[in-house]
Coordinates of C-alpha atoms in Angstrom, one line a residue:
M1 CA 27.3 152.3 211.1
R2 CA 27.8 148.6 211.9
T3 CA 26.0 145.9 210.0
R4 CA 24.6 142.7 211.2
Y5 CA 23.1 139.7 209.5
H6 CA 21.7 136.9 211.5
R7 CA 23.3 133.9 209.8
L8 CA 20.9 131.1 209.0
L9 CA 23.4 128.2 209.5
A10 CA 25.7 128.2 212.5
L11 CA 28.5 126.2 210.9
I12 CA 29.2 125.4 207.3
G13 CA 32.7 124.2 206.5
L14 CA 35.1 121.4 206.0
L15 CA 35.5 119.3 209.1
G16 CA 37.9 116.5 208.8
S17 CA 38.3 113.2 210.6
G18 CA 40.1 110.0 210.0
L19 CA 38.2 107.9 207.4
L20 CA 37.7 104.3 208.5
Q21 CA 39.0 101.6 206.3
G22 CA 36.5 100.4 203.6
A23 CA 34.1 103.3 204.0
E24 CA 33.3 105.7 201.2
P25 CA 33.8 109.4 202.0
A26 CA 30.7 111.5 201.7
D27 CA 30.5 114.6 199.5
L28 CA 28.1 116.2 202.0
M29 CA 27.2 115.6 205.6
V30 CA 24.4 117.2 207.7
V31 CA 24.5 117.1 211.4
G32 CA 21.3 118.0 213.4
D33 CA 17.7 116.9 214.0
I34 CA 16.7 114.9 210.9
Y35 CA 13.1 113.6 210.5
T36 CA 13.4 110.8 208.0
V37 CA 9.8 110.0 207.3
D38 CA 10.7 106.3 206.9
S39 CA 8.1 103.7 207.8
A40 CA 9.0 104.0 211.5
R41 CA 8.9 107.8 211.3
S42 CA 12.3 107.7 212.9
W43 CA 14.7 110.5 213.7
A44 CA 18.4 110.6 212.9
R45 CA 21.3 112.8 213.8
V46 CA 23.5 112.6 210.7
L47 CA 22.8 112.3 207.0
A48 CA 25.6 111.7 204.5
A49 CA 25.4 111.8 200.8
K50 CA 27.7 111.0 197.8
N51 CA 27.0 111.5 194.1
G52 CA 23.5 112.6 194.9
K53 CA 22.6 109.5 196.9
I54 CA 22.2 109.0 200.7
I55 CA 24.9 106.7 201.9
Y56 CA 24.3 107.0 205.6
V57 CA 21.5 108.2 207.9
G58 CA 21.6 107.5 211.6
P59 CA 23.3 108.4 214.8
E60 CA 26.5 110.3 215.1
N61 CA 28.2 107.2 216.4
G62 CA 29.0 105.4 213.2
S63 CA 28.9 108.4 210.9
E64 CA 32.7 109.0 211.3
A65 CA 33.4 106.5 208.7
Y66 CA 31.9 108.7 206.1
R67 CA 33.6 111.9 207.0
A68 CA 36.9 112.9 205.3
E69 CA 38.8 116.2 204.8
S70 CA 36.9 116.6 201.5
T71 CA 33.5 116.3 203.1
K72 CA 31.4 119.4 203.3
V73 CA 29.8 119.3 206.8
I74 CA 26.7 121.4 207.7
T75 CA 26.0 121.6 211.4
L76 CA 22.5 122.9 212.2
E77 CA 21.9 125.5 214.8
S78 CA 19.8 124.5 217.7
G79 CA 16.1 124.4 216.8
Q80 CA 16.6 123.8 213.1
M81 CA 15.7 120.5 211.4
V82 CA 16.0 118.5 208.2
L83 CA 13.0 117.1 206.3
P84 CA 12.7 115.2 203.0
G85 CA 12.0 117.6 200.1
I86 CA 8.4 118.7 199.8
Q87 CA 6.3 116.9 197.1
D88 CA 3.4 119.0 195.8
S89 CA 1.2 116.4 194.0
H90 CA -1.3 118.9 192.5
V91 CA 0.0 122.3 191.3
H92 CA -0.2 124.4 188.1
L93 CA 3.2 125.9 188.3
L94 CA 3.7 127.2 184.8
D95 CA 0.1 128.3 184.1
G96 CA 0.0 130.0 187.4
G97 CA 3.3 131.8 186.6
L98 CA 1.8 132.9 183.3
D99 CA -1.2 134.3 185.1
E100 CA 1.1 136.5 187.0
L101 CA 1.9 138.4 183.8
K102 CA -1.7 139.5 183.7
C103 CA -3.7 141.9 185.7
D104 CA -3.6 140.5 189.3
L105 CA -7.1 140.3 190.8
L106 CA -6.3 137.9 193.7
N107 CA -7.5 138.9 197.2
L108 CA -9.3 142.0 196.0
P109 CA -12.1 142.6 198.5
T110 CA -15.0 144.1 196.5
P111 CA -16.3 144.2 192.9
K112 CA -15.7 147.9 192.9
R113 CA -12.0 147.4 193.7
I114 CA -11.7 144.8 191.0
I115 CA -13.0 147.3 188.4
E116 CA -10.6 150.0 189.7
V117 CA -7.6 147.7 189.4
V118 CA -8.6 146.6 185.9
K119 CA -9.1 150.2 184.8
A120 CA -5.7 151.2 186.2
Y121 CA -4.0 148.2 184.5
S122 CA -5.6 149.1 181.2
E123 CA -4.3 152.6 181.4
E124 CA -0.8 151.3 182.2
H125 CA -0.9 149.0 179.2
P126 CA -2.4 151.2 176.5
N127 CA -0.9 149.1 173.6
D128 CA -2.0 145.7 174.8
P129 CA -4.6 144.4 172.3
W130 CA -6.4 142.5 175.1
I131 CA -6.7 143.2 178.8
L132 CA -6.1 139.8 180.5
G133 CA -6.5 139.2 184.2
A134 CA -6.8 136.4 186.7
G135 CA -7.9 135.8 190.2
W136 CA -11.3 137.3 190.9
A137 CA -13.3 135.5 193.6
P138 CA -16.7 134.2 192.6
P139 CA -18.2 134.7 196.1
L140 CA -18.0 138.4 195.6
Y141 CA -20.8 138.2 193.0
R142 CA -24.3 137.0 193.2
D143 CA -24.3 133.4 192.1
G144 CA -20.7 133.9 191.1
N145 CA -21.7 135.9 188.0
P146 CA -20.0 139.2 187.3
N147 CA -21.5 141.1 184.4
K148 CA -20.0 142.3 181.1
A149 CA -21.7 145.7 181.6
D150 CA -19.2 146.6 184.4
L151 CA -16.3 145.9 182.1
D152 CA -17.9 147.7 179.2
K153 CA -18.0 150.9 181.2
I154 CA -14.2 151.0 181.4
L155 CA -13.3 149.0 178.3
P156 CA -16.0 149.7 175.6
N157 CA -13.8 148.8 172.7
R158 CA -10.8 146.7 173.9
P159 CA -11.5 143.0 174.6
A160 CA -11.1 141.9 178.2
W161 CA -10.9 138.4 179.6
L162 CA -10.6 137.8 183.3
T163 CA -10.4 134.2 184.8
S164 CA -11.6 133.4 188.3
Q165 CA -9.5 132.3 191.2
D166 CA -10.7 128.7 191.0
G167 CA -10.1 128.5 187.2
H168 CA -13.7 127.3 186.5
S169 CA -15.2 130.6 185.3
G170 CA -14.2 133.5 183.1
W171 CA -15.5 137.0 182.7
A172 CA -15.6 138.7 179.3
N173 CA -16.7 142.2 178.2
S174 CA -18.9 142.7 175.1
A175 CA -15.8 143.3 172.8
A176 CA -14.4 139.9 173.8
L177 CA -17.8 138.1 173.4
D178 CA -18.1 139.7 169.9
L179 CA -14.7 138.5 168.8
A180 CA -15.5 135.0 170.1
G181 CA -18.8 135.0 168.2
I182 CA -20.9 134.5 171.4
D183 CA -24.4 135.8 171.3
K184 CA -27.9 134.7 172.5
N185 CA -28.0 132.1 169.7
T186 CA -24.7 130.4 170.7
P187 CA -25.4 127.0 172.3
D188 CA -23.8 125.9 175.5
P189 CA -20.8 123.7 174.6
P190 CA -20.6 120.2 176.1
R191 CA -19.5 120.4 179.7
G192 CA -19.8 124.1 179.8
R193 CA -22.3 126.9 180.3
I194 CA -22.8 130.5 179.0
E195 CA -24.5 132.5 181.7
R196 CA -27.5 134.4 180.3
D197 CA -30.0 137.0 181.1
P198 CA -33.2 135.0 182.0
L199 CA -35.4 137.3 179.9
T200 CA -33.4 138.2 176.8
R201 CA -31.1 135.1 176.8
E202 CA -28.2 137.5 176.0
P203 CA -24.9 136.3 177.5
T204 CA -24.1 138.2 180.7
G205 CA -20.3 137.9 180.3
T206 CA -19.7 134.9 182.6
L207 CA -18.6 131.6 181.0
R208 CA -18.3 128.3 182.9
E209 CA -16.0 125.4 182.4
S210 CA -15.5 124.4 178.7
A211 CA -17.4 127.5 177.6
M212 CA -14.3 129.5 178.8
N213 CA -12.4 128.0 175.8
L214 CA -14.6 130.0 173.4
V215 CA -12.7 133.1 174.5
E216 CA -9.5 131.6 175.9
D217 CA -8.6 130.1 172.6
I218 CA -8.5 133.5 170.8
T219 CA -6.5 135.4 173.4
P220 CA -2.9 136.2 172.6
K221 CA -0.2 134.0 174.2
P222 CA 3.4 134.8 175.2
E223 CA 6.4 133.6 173.2
D224 CA 8.2 130.4 174.3
T225 CA 11.1 132.4 175.7
I226 CA 8.7 134.1 178.1
W227 CA 7.3 130.7 179.2
E228 CA 10.8 129.5 179.9
A229 CA 11.6 132.6 181.9
V230 CA 8.4 132.3 183.9
L231 CA 9.1 128.6 184.6
L232 CA 12.7 129.4 185.8
Q233 CA 11.3 132.0 188.2
K234 CA 8.5 129.8 189.5
Q235 CA 10.7 126.7 190.1
R236 CA 13.1 129.0 192.0
E237 CA 10.3 130.1 194.2
A238 CA 9.2 126.5 194.7
N239 CA 12.7 125.5 195.7
G240 CA 12.7 128.4 198.1
L241 CA 9.6 126.8 199.8
G242 CA 11.4 123.5 200.0
I243 CA 9.6 121.9 197.1
T244 CA 11.7 119.3 195.2
S245 CA 9.0 117.4 193.3
I246 CA 5.7 118.3 191.8
Q247 CA 2.9 116.9 189.6
E248 CA 1.8 119.5 187.0
A249 CA -1.9 118.8 187.3
L250 CA -2.8 119.9 183.8
I251 CA -0.3 120.3 181.0
S252 CA -0.5 121.1 177.3
P253 CA 2.0 119.8 174.8
R254 CA 3.5 123.3 174.5
A255 CA 4.0 123.6 178.2
L256 CA 5.5 120.1 178.3
K257 CA 8.0 121.2 175.6
V258 CA 9.0 124.2 177.8
Y259 CA 9.7 121.8 180.7
H260 CA 11.7 119.6 178.4
T261 CA 13.8 122.5 177.2
L262 CA 14.8 123.3 180.7
A263 CA 15.4 119.6 181.6
T264 CA 17.7 119.0 178.6
R265 CA 19.7 122.1 179.4
G266 CA 20.1 120.9 183.0
E267 CA 18.1 123.8 184.4
L268 CA 15.2 121.9 185.8
T269 CA 15.6 121.9 189.6
L270 CA 12.4 119.9 190.3
K271 CA 11.4 116.3 189.7
V272 CA 8.3 116.8 187.6
Q273 CA 5.4 114.4 186.7
C274 CA 3.0 115.9 184.2
A275 CA -0.7 115.1 183.8
L276 CA -1.5 115.4 180.1
A277 CA -4.9 117.0 179.3
T278 CA -7.6 114.7 178.1
D279 CA -10.5 115.9 175.9
A280 CA -13.9 114.4 176.3
A281 CA -14.7 115.5 172.8
K282 CA -11.9 113.4 171.3
P283 CA -11.9 109.6 170.8
D284 CA -10.0 107.2 172.9
S285 CA -7.2 107.2 170.3
Q286 CA -5.9 110.4 172.0
V287 CA -4.1 107.9 174.3
D288 CA -1.8 107.2 171.3
D289 CA -0.8 110.8 171.3
F290 CA -0.1 110.6 175.0
I291 CA 2.2 107.7 174.5
A292 CA 4.1 109.6 171.8
L293 CA 4.5 112.6 174.1
R294 CA 5.7 110.5 177.0
E295 CA 8.3 108.9 174.8
Q296 CA 9.4 112.2 173.3
Y297 CA 9.7 114.2 176.5
T298 CA 10.8 111.9 179.3
V299 CA 14.2 113.0 180.8
G300 CA 15.3 110.5 183.4
D301 CA 13.7 111.1 186.8
R302 CA 13.5 114.9 186.2
L303 CA 10.7 114.9 183.7
R304 CA 8.0 112.4 183.1
A305 CA 4.6 112.6 181.4
S306 CA 2.8 109.4 182.6
S307 CA -0.3 110.9 184.1
A308 CA -3.5 111.9 182.4
K309 CA -5.8 114.6 183.7
I310 CA -9.6 114.3 183.5
F311 CA -12.1 116.8 184.7
E312 CA -15.2 114.9 186.0
D313 CA -17.1 118.0 187.2
G314 CA -16.6 121.6 188.0
G315 CA -17.1 123.5 191.3
I316 CA -19.9 123.9 193.9
E317 CA -19.9 127.7 193.9
G318 CA -20.8 127.8 190.1
H319 CA -23.2 124.9 190.5
T320 CA -21.1 122.8 188.1
A321 CA -20.1 120.1 190.7
A322 CA -21.9 116.8 190.2
L323 CA -23.9 115.8 193.3
L324 CA -25.8 112.8 194.4
E325 CA -28.6 115.0 195.7
P326 CA -29.8 118.4 194.2
Y327 CA -28.4 121.8 195.2
V328 CA -30.4 123.3 198.0
D329 CA -30.7 126.7 196.2
R330 CA -31.5 125.0 192.8
P331 CA -34.1 122.3 193.4
G332 CA -33.9 119.7 190.7
D333 CA -30.3 120.6 189.7
S334 CA -27.6 118.1 190.8
G335 CA -25.0 119.2 188.3
E336 CA -23.6 116.7 185.8
V337 CA -20.5 114.5 185.3
Y338 CA -18.4 115.5 182.3
W339 CA -17.6 111.8 181.5
D340 CA -20.4 109.3 181.9
L341 CA -19.5 105.9 183.4
E342 CA -19.2 104.1 180.1
R343 CA -17.1 106.8 178.4
L344 CA -14.8 107.2 181.5
T345 CA -14.3 103.4 181.8
S346 CA -13.5 103.2 178.1
I347 CA -10.7 105.7 178.0
G348 CA -9.6 104.7 181.5
K349 CA -9.0 101.2 180.3
R350 CA -6.9 102.4 177.5
L351 CA -4.9 104.7 179.7
D352 CA -4.4 102.0 182.3
Q353 CA -3.2 99.5 179.7
A354 CA -0.7 102.1 178.5
G355 CA 0.6 102.6 182.0
F356 CA -0.8 106.1 182.6
Q357 CA -2.1 107.2 186.0
L358 CA -5.5 108.7 186.0
H359 CA -5.4 112.1 187.8
V360 CA -9.1 113.2 188.1
H361 CA -10.6 116.4 189.3
V362 CA -13.6 115.6 191.5
I363 CA -15.5 118.1 193.7
G364 CA -19.0 116.6 194.1
D365 CA -19.9 113.3 195.7
K366 CA -21.5 112.0 192.5
A367 CA -18.3 112.8 190.5
T368 CA -16.3 110.8 193.0
R369 CA -18.8 107.9 192.9
V370 CA -18.7 107.6 189.1
V371 CA -14.9 107.8 189.0
L372 CA -14.6 105.0 191.6
D373 CA -17.1 102.9 189.7
A374 CA -15.0 103.4 186.6
I375 CA -11.8 102.4 188.4
E376 CA -13.5 99.3 189.8
A377 CA -14.6 98.3 186.2
I378 CA -11.1 99.0 184.9
R379 CA -9.6 96.8 187.6
K380 CA -12.0 94.1 186.8
D381 CA -11.3 94.1 183.1
N382 CA -7.5 95.0 183.1
G383 CA -6.5 93.4 186.3
F384 CA -5.0 95.3 189.3
S385 CA -2.2 97.3 187.8
D386 CA 0.0 99.7 189.8
T387 CA -1.1 102.9 188.0
R388 CA -2.3 104.5 191.2
P389 CA -5.2 106.7 190.2
Q390 CA -5.2 110.0 192.0
L391 CA -8.5 111.8 192.8
A392 CA -7.9 115.5 193.5
H393 CA -9.9 117.9 195.7
L394 CA -12.6 115.5 197.1
E395 CA -14.6 118.4 198.5
L396 CA -17.7 116.3 199.1
V397 CA -17.5 112.5 199.3
A398 CA -20.2 110.1 200.4
P399 CA -19.0 108.4 203.6
S400 CA -19.6 105.0 202.1
D401 CA -17.1 105.7 199.3
I402 CA -14.1 106.5 201.5
A403 CA -13.2 102.9 202.1
R404 CA -13.2 102.2 198.4
F405 CA -10.0 104.3 197.9
R406 CA -7.8 101.8 199.7
K407 CA -9.6 98.8 198.1
L408 CA -9.1 100.2 194.6
G409 CA -5.5 101.3 195.1
T410 CA -6.5 105.0 194.6
V411 CA -4.7 108.0 196.0
A412 CA -6.8 110.7 197.7
N413 CA -5.3 114.1 197.1
F414 CA -6.3 117.1 199.2
S415 CA -5.4 120.7 199.3
P416 CA -5.1 121.4 203.1
M417 CA -5.3 125.1 202.5
W418 CA -8.9 124.8 201.6
C419 CA -9.9 123.3 205.0
Y420 CA -11.2 126.3 206.9
S421 CA -14.3 128.5 206.8
D422 CA -14.0 131.4 204.5
A423 CA -16.2 133.3 202.0
W424 CA -16.1 130.4 199.6
I425 CA -17.7 128.2 202.2
V426 CA -20.0 130.7 203.9
E427 CA -21.3 132.5 200.8
G428 CA -20.9 129.8 198.2
T429 CA -20.9 126.3 199.6
I430 CA -23.3 126.4 202.5
P431 CA -26.1 128.1 200.5
A432 CA -25.6 125.6 197.7
L433 CA -25.3 122.4 199.8
G434 CA -27.0 123.2 203.1
P435 CA -25.5 122.6 206.6
E436 CA -25.4 118.8 206.6
R437 CA -23.4 118.3 203.5
S438 CA -21.3 121.4 204.1
G439 CA -20.3 119.8 207.4
R440 CA -18.7 116.9 205.5
L441 CA -16.2 118.9 203.4
Y442 CA -12.5 117.8 203.0
Q443 CA -12.6 114.7 205.2
I444 CA -8.9 114.3 205.5
Q445 CA -8.8 112.5 208.8
S446 CA -11.5 110.1 207.8
F447 CA -9.5 109.1 204.7
L448 CA -6.4 108.7 206.8
N449 CA -8.3 106.5 209.2
S450 CA -9.5 104.3 206.3
G451 CA -5.9 103.4 205.4
A452 CA -6.0 105.2 202.1
V453 CA -2.8 106.8 200.8
V454 CA -3.4 110.5 201.2
S455 CA -1.3 113.0 199.3
A456 CA -1.3 116.8 199.3
G457 CA -1.3 119.5 196.6
S458 CA -1.4 123.3 196.8
D459 CA -3.4 123.7 193.7
W460 CA -1.5 126.9 193.3
P461 CA -2.4 129.5 192.0
I462 CA -5.8 128.7 193.5
T463 CA -4.3 128.8 197.0
A464 CA -0.8 129.5 198.3
L465 CA 2.2 127.5 197.2
N466 CA 3.7 127.5 200.7
P467 CA 3.4 124.0 202.2
F468 CA 4.0 125.1 205.7
E469 CA 1.0 127.4 205.7
A470 CA -1.1 124.4 204.4
I471 CA 0.3 122.1 207.0
Q472 CA -0.8 124.6 209.7
V473 CA -4.3 124.8 208.3
G474 CA -4.5 121.0 208.0
I475 CA -3.7 120.7 211.7
T476 CA -6.0 123.5 212.9
R477 CA -8.7 123.9 210.3
I478 CA -8.7 127.6 211.0
P479 CA -7.7 130.5 208.8
L480 CA -4.2 131.8 209.0
D481 CA -5.3 135.4 209.6
N482 CA -7.8 134.6 212.3
P483 CA -6.3 132.2 214.9
S484 CA -9.3 132.8 217.2
A485 CA -11.8 131.5 214.7
P486 CA -13.5 128.2 215.4
P487 CA -12.1 125.2 213.5
W488 CA -14.1 124.0 210.5
T489 CA -15.2 120.4 211.1
P490 CA -12.6 119.8 213.8
E491 CA -13.0 116.1 213.7
E492 CA -11.2 116.1 210.4
R493 CA -8.0 117.8 211.7
A494 CA -4.9 115.8 210.8
T495 CA -1.8 115.4 212.8
L496 CA 1.6 116.9 212.0
P497 CA 3.2 113.6 211.2
D498 CA 0.4 112.7 208.8
L499 CA 0.6 116.1 207.1
I500 CA 4.3 115.8 206.7
A501 CA 3.9 112.4 205.2
M502 CA 1.2 113.7 202.8
Y503 CA 3.8 116.3 201.6
T504 CA 6.7 113.8 201.4
I505 CA 6.5 110.0 201.1
N506 CA 2.8 109.9 200.2
G507 CA 3.4 112.5 197.5
A508 CA 6.3 110.4 196.2
Y509 CA 4.0 107.4 196.1
A510 CA 1.4 109.3 194.1
N511 CA 4.1 110.2 191.6
H512 CA 5.6 106.7 191.4
H513 CA 9.0 107.5 192.8
E514 CA 8.7 106.5 196.5
K515 CA 11.5 104.0 196.0
T516 CA 14.0 106.8 195.2
T517 CA 12.7 109.9 197.1
G518 CA 10.1 111.1 199.6
S519 CA 12.0 109.9 202.7
L520 CA 15.6 110.0 203.9
E521 CA 16.9 106.5 203.7
T522 CA 20.1 104.9 202.5
G523 CA 20.1 104.5 198.8
K524 CA 17.5 107.2 198.1
A525 CA 18.2 110.5 196.4
A526 CA 19.6 113.2 198.6
D527 CA 16.4 115.4 198.2
F528 CA 16.1 117.2 201.5
I529 CA 15.5 120.6 203.1
I530 CA 16.9 122.5 206.1
I531 CA 14.3 124.6 207.9
D532 CA 14.7 127.2 210.6
R533 CA 12.6 125.5 213.2
N534 CA 11.7 122.1 214.5
L535 CA 8.0 121.7 213.6
F536 CA 7.5 119.3 216.5
D537 CA 8.8 121.8 219.0
V538 CA 7.1 125.1 218.0
P539 CA 3.5 126.1 218.7
V540 CA 1.3 125.0 215.8
L541 CA 0.3 128.6 215.0
E542 CA 4.0 129.3 214.3
I543 CA 4.4 126.6 211.6
R544 CA 3.3 129.0 208.9
K545 CA 6.3 131.2 209.6
T546 CA 8.8 128.4 208.8
R547 CA 11.6 129.5 206.5
V548 CA 13.5 127.1 204.2
L549 CA 17.2 127.7 204.6
R550 CA 18.6 125.2 202.2
T551 CA 17.0 122.9 199.5
Y552 CA 18.9 120.0 198.1
L553 CA 18.0 118.0 195.0
D554 CA 20.1 114.9 194.3
G555 CA 22.7 116.2 196.7
K556 CA 23.0 119.6 194.9
E557 CA 22.0 122.8 196.6
V558 CA 19.2 124.4 194.6
W559 CA 18.0 127.0 197.1
P560 CA 20.6 128.9 199.2
A561 CA 19.0 131.2 201.7
E562 CA 22.2 132.7 203.3
L563 CA 22.7 136.3 202.2
Q564 CA 25.4 138.8 202.7
L565 CA 24.7 142.5 203.5
E566 CA 27.2 145.2 202.6
V567 CA 26.9 148.8 203.7
R568 CA 28.9 151.5 202.1
A569 CA 28.8 155.3 201.5
G570 CA 25.9 156.5 199.5
P571 CA 25.6 159.2 196.9
E572 CA 25.3 161.8 199.6
D573 CA 26.8 162.1 203.1
S574 CA 23.4 161.5 204.7
L575 CA 22.8 158.3 202.7
V576 CA 24.2 154.8 202.7
T577 CA 24.0 152.2 200.0
L578 CA 23.0 148.6 201.0
T579 CA 23.9 145.7 198.8
I580 CA 22.4 142.2 199.4
S581 CA 24.1 139.3 197.6
N582 CA 23.9 135.5 197.8
S583 CA 26.8 133.8 199.4
S584 CA 26.6 131.0 196.9
G585 CA 26.9 133.4 193.9
E586 CA 23.3 132.7 192.8
P587 CA 21.7 135.9 191.3
L588 CA 19.0 137.6 193.2
D589 CA 16.0 139.0 191.2
A590 CA 12.9 141.0 191.7
A591 CA 11.0 138.0 193.1
A592 CA 13.6 137.6 195.8
A593 CA 13.4 141.4 196.6
S594 CA 9.6 141.1 197.1
R595 CA 10.2 138.5 199.8
M596 CA 12.7 140.6 201.8
E597 CA 12.6 143.5 204.2
L598 CA 15.3 145.4 206.1
R599 CA 14.9 146.0 209.8
A600 CA 17.0 148.4 211.8
G601 CA 17.6 148.8 215.5
S602 CA 19.9 150.7 217.9
S603 CA 20.8 147.7 220.1
L604 CA 21.2 144.0 219.7
S605 CA 19.9 143.5 223.2
S606 CA 16.6 145.2 222.4
S607 CA 13.6 143.1 221.2
R608 CA 13.7 142.7 217.5
A609 CA 9.9 143.1 217.6
D610 CA 10.7 146.8 218.3
W611 CA 13.1 147.2 215.5
T612 CA 12.0 149.5 212.7
V613 CA 11.2 148.2 209.2
L614 CA 13.2 150.4 206.8
P615 CA 10.8 151.9 204.1
V616 CA 13.1 151.1 201.2
T617 CA 12.6 149.6 197.8
L618 CA 15.1 146.8 197.0
E619 CA 16.0 146.8 193.3
A620 CA 17.7 143.9 191.4
V621 CA 20.9 145.1 189.8
G622 CA 23.2 142.7 188.2
G623 CA 22.3 139.7 190.3
V624 CA 22.3 141.6 193.6
L625 CA 19.8 143.7 195.4
Q626 CA 20.4 147.4 196.2
A627 CA 18.7 150.1 198.2
V628 CA 19.7 153.6 199.4
V629 CA 18.6 154.5 203.0
P630 CA 19.2 157.5 205.3
A631 CA 22.2 157.2 207.6
A632 CA 20.4 157.9 210.8
E633 CA 22.5 158.2 213.9
T634 CA 20.1 155.9 215.9
I635 CA 20.6 153.0 213.5
Q636 CA 23.4 150.7 214.8
F637 CA 22.3 147.3 213.4
I638 CA 20.6 146.2 210.2
E639 CA 19.1 142.8 209.6
V640 CA 17.8 141.2 206.4
L641 CA 14.6 139.1 206.8
E642 CA 12.5 137.2 204.4
K643 CA 8.8 137.9 204.8

């Protein structure tokens, strides 16, 4: 049997040339199609870096001065391209990773299937004191309210706590409610709601917003070493998607400490801005605690904690978003803001004076209005500082408020993956808002037209971490799995250049480091990615398939995608053993195995679409992946692919 691996880069090696007098030789040089995302949105042919900084970006003519025998030169294959590193300006990387340790309820299609999965998980974990899960979709349930009785049938004695996909609701069984001391006499906490039987007032098992803390606070938490391992895994996955910078959109002191541990050990391969969690129940003096945390945990440009997260409302599907007009299906109910204007302005002034960015969750149009009013008051009293408030989600915004973002120096942060019609919109949003308001969701192009700075965030684990999937949806406004579907509000479709900017230079601006990263320009950090296709040349419906081949942070390769496949005799004559290793020596783990598949064919000239996917399980063994497969006579070539 012969083996074949389609190499991801055509040429990686040391190419020498005479170094021109006075020029500084580069450590690294990339030759190919380079989209710089500078102010002119210009293209270059060569990028050269030394000591983590870009020292040249431009045409090949002139780059010779930076090439020496010691320079590592990467020449791209035809069709590949270079982009600045991706900046995800709203993500929950560590918390989402910790959720993956729980029972996975994401994308389950029916309430029945959810119960089946929870039951199976509980049987597989008989010694766990709690059954914890995450990811159930509220649109699967009437009014988004699952009932404790369904959990009680399978878990009558062990407490169960399952959080929703959007993070705004939790589902408890009776055992969990009892441990939390929640009964019909328990009052709703501020900014929260205990869903109840309308006749008996007994809790039904669904808790909204701050009421979730009544149970969440008593659930067992993993040890710090587990948190560190999870963060290492998730940042590896982020690097593999081309992500070099993030804003952790809600972080606790404990989570910040975990990031700090990795940063001080030199293991943090992301540039991280953290949004510290505010608490409306605490006085404005909590800002003093934020200042202390910022001073204690800042590590150069790798880790900063100079943003403060505020939740101004909840979500439309649970009727906890704050609206200017009442819900269609709940006359007289407009939701409520969690911070009134006076309170928000008060703490906002303190945060602004201390140099913190406001990072505010806003879903409803009233929530956005109140936050903008507060920012206007803060600007009036404090003067116009460069703290760059960032409002995230912006599901429904009054048209008259859009222009205020630019005027007030406020960043609009969207999650492009939300911008298509799905069950959340059809079964949750439209019945709650009606067709007119539902037709004004996620007005990305309107914000771009206004001149506001628009950034992008995945909001993972709410939606996919993959930025290329989000870019495709932002352009098309149609679901990834149904390309023939009509676009949702097509007038709000954004262009490819604008979406790339949202994920690069605009994200850098939102995180206060656009002078050092976010575009490929001389003097900036060599934070860039190499991808397998030129996004400007491929059909828009192919963008989602983009694969990141290399990710560089400060000139250091943090994501190698080139693999080596070795085939040798197996334990029996009819079997062969396959070993996949990383050419850079980086270990491969179970997460890497889940992204790979092996395909086999009898001829290189045959269409790879006709090649057979080998039904094998890759196992991580000592930093490599291994599998045993039948040595079929018809198999002549094997290829490794990432899904």
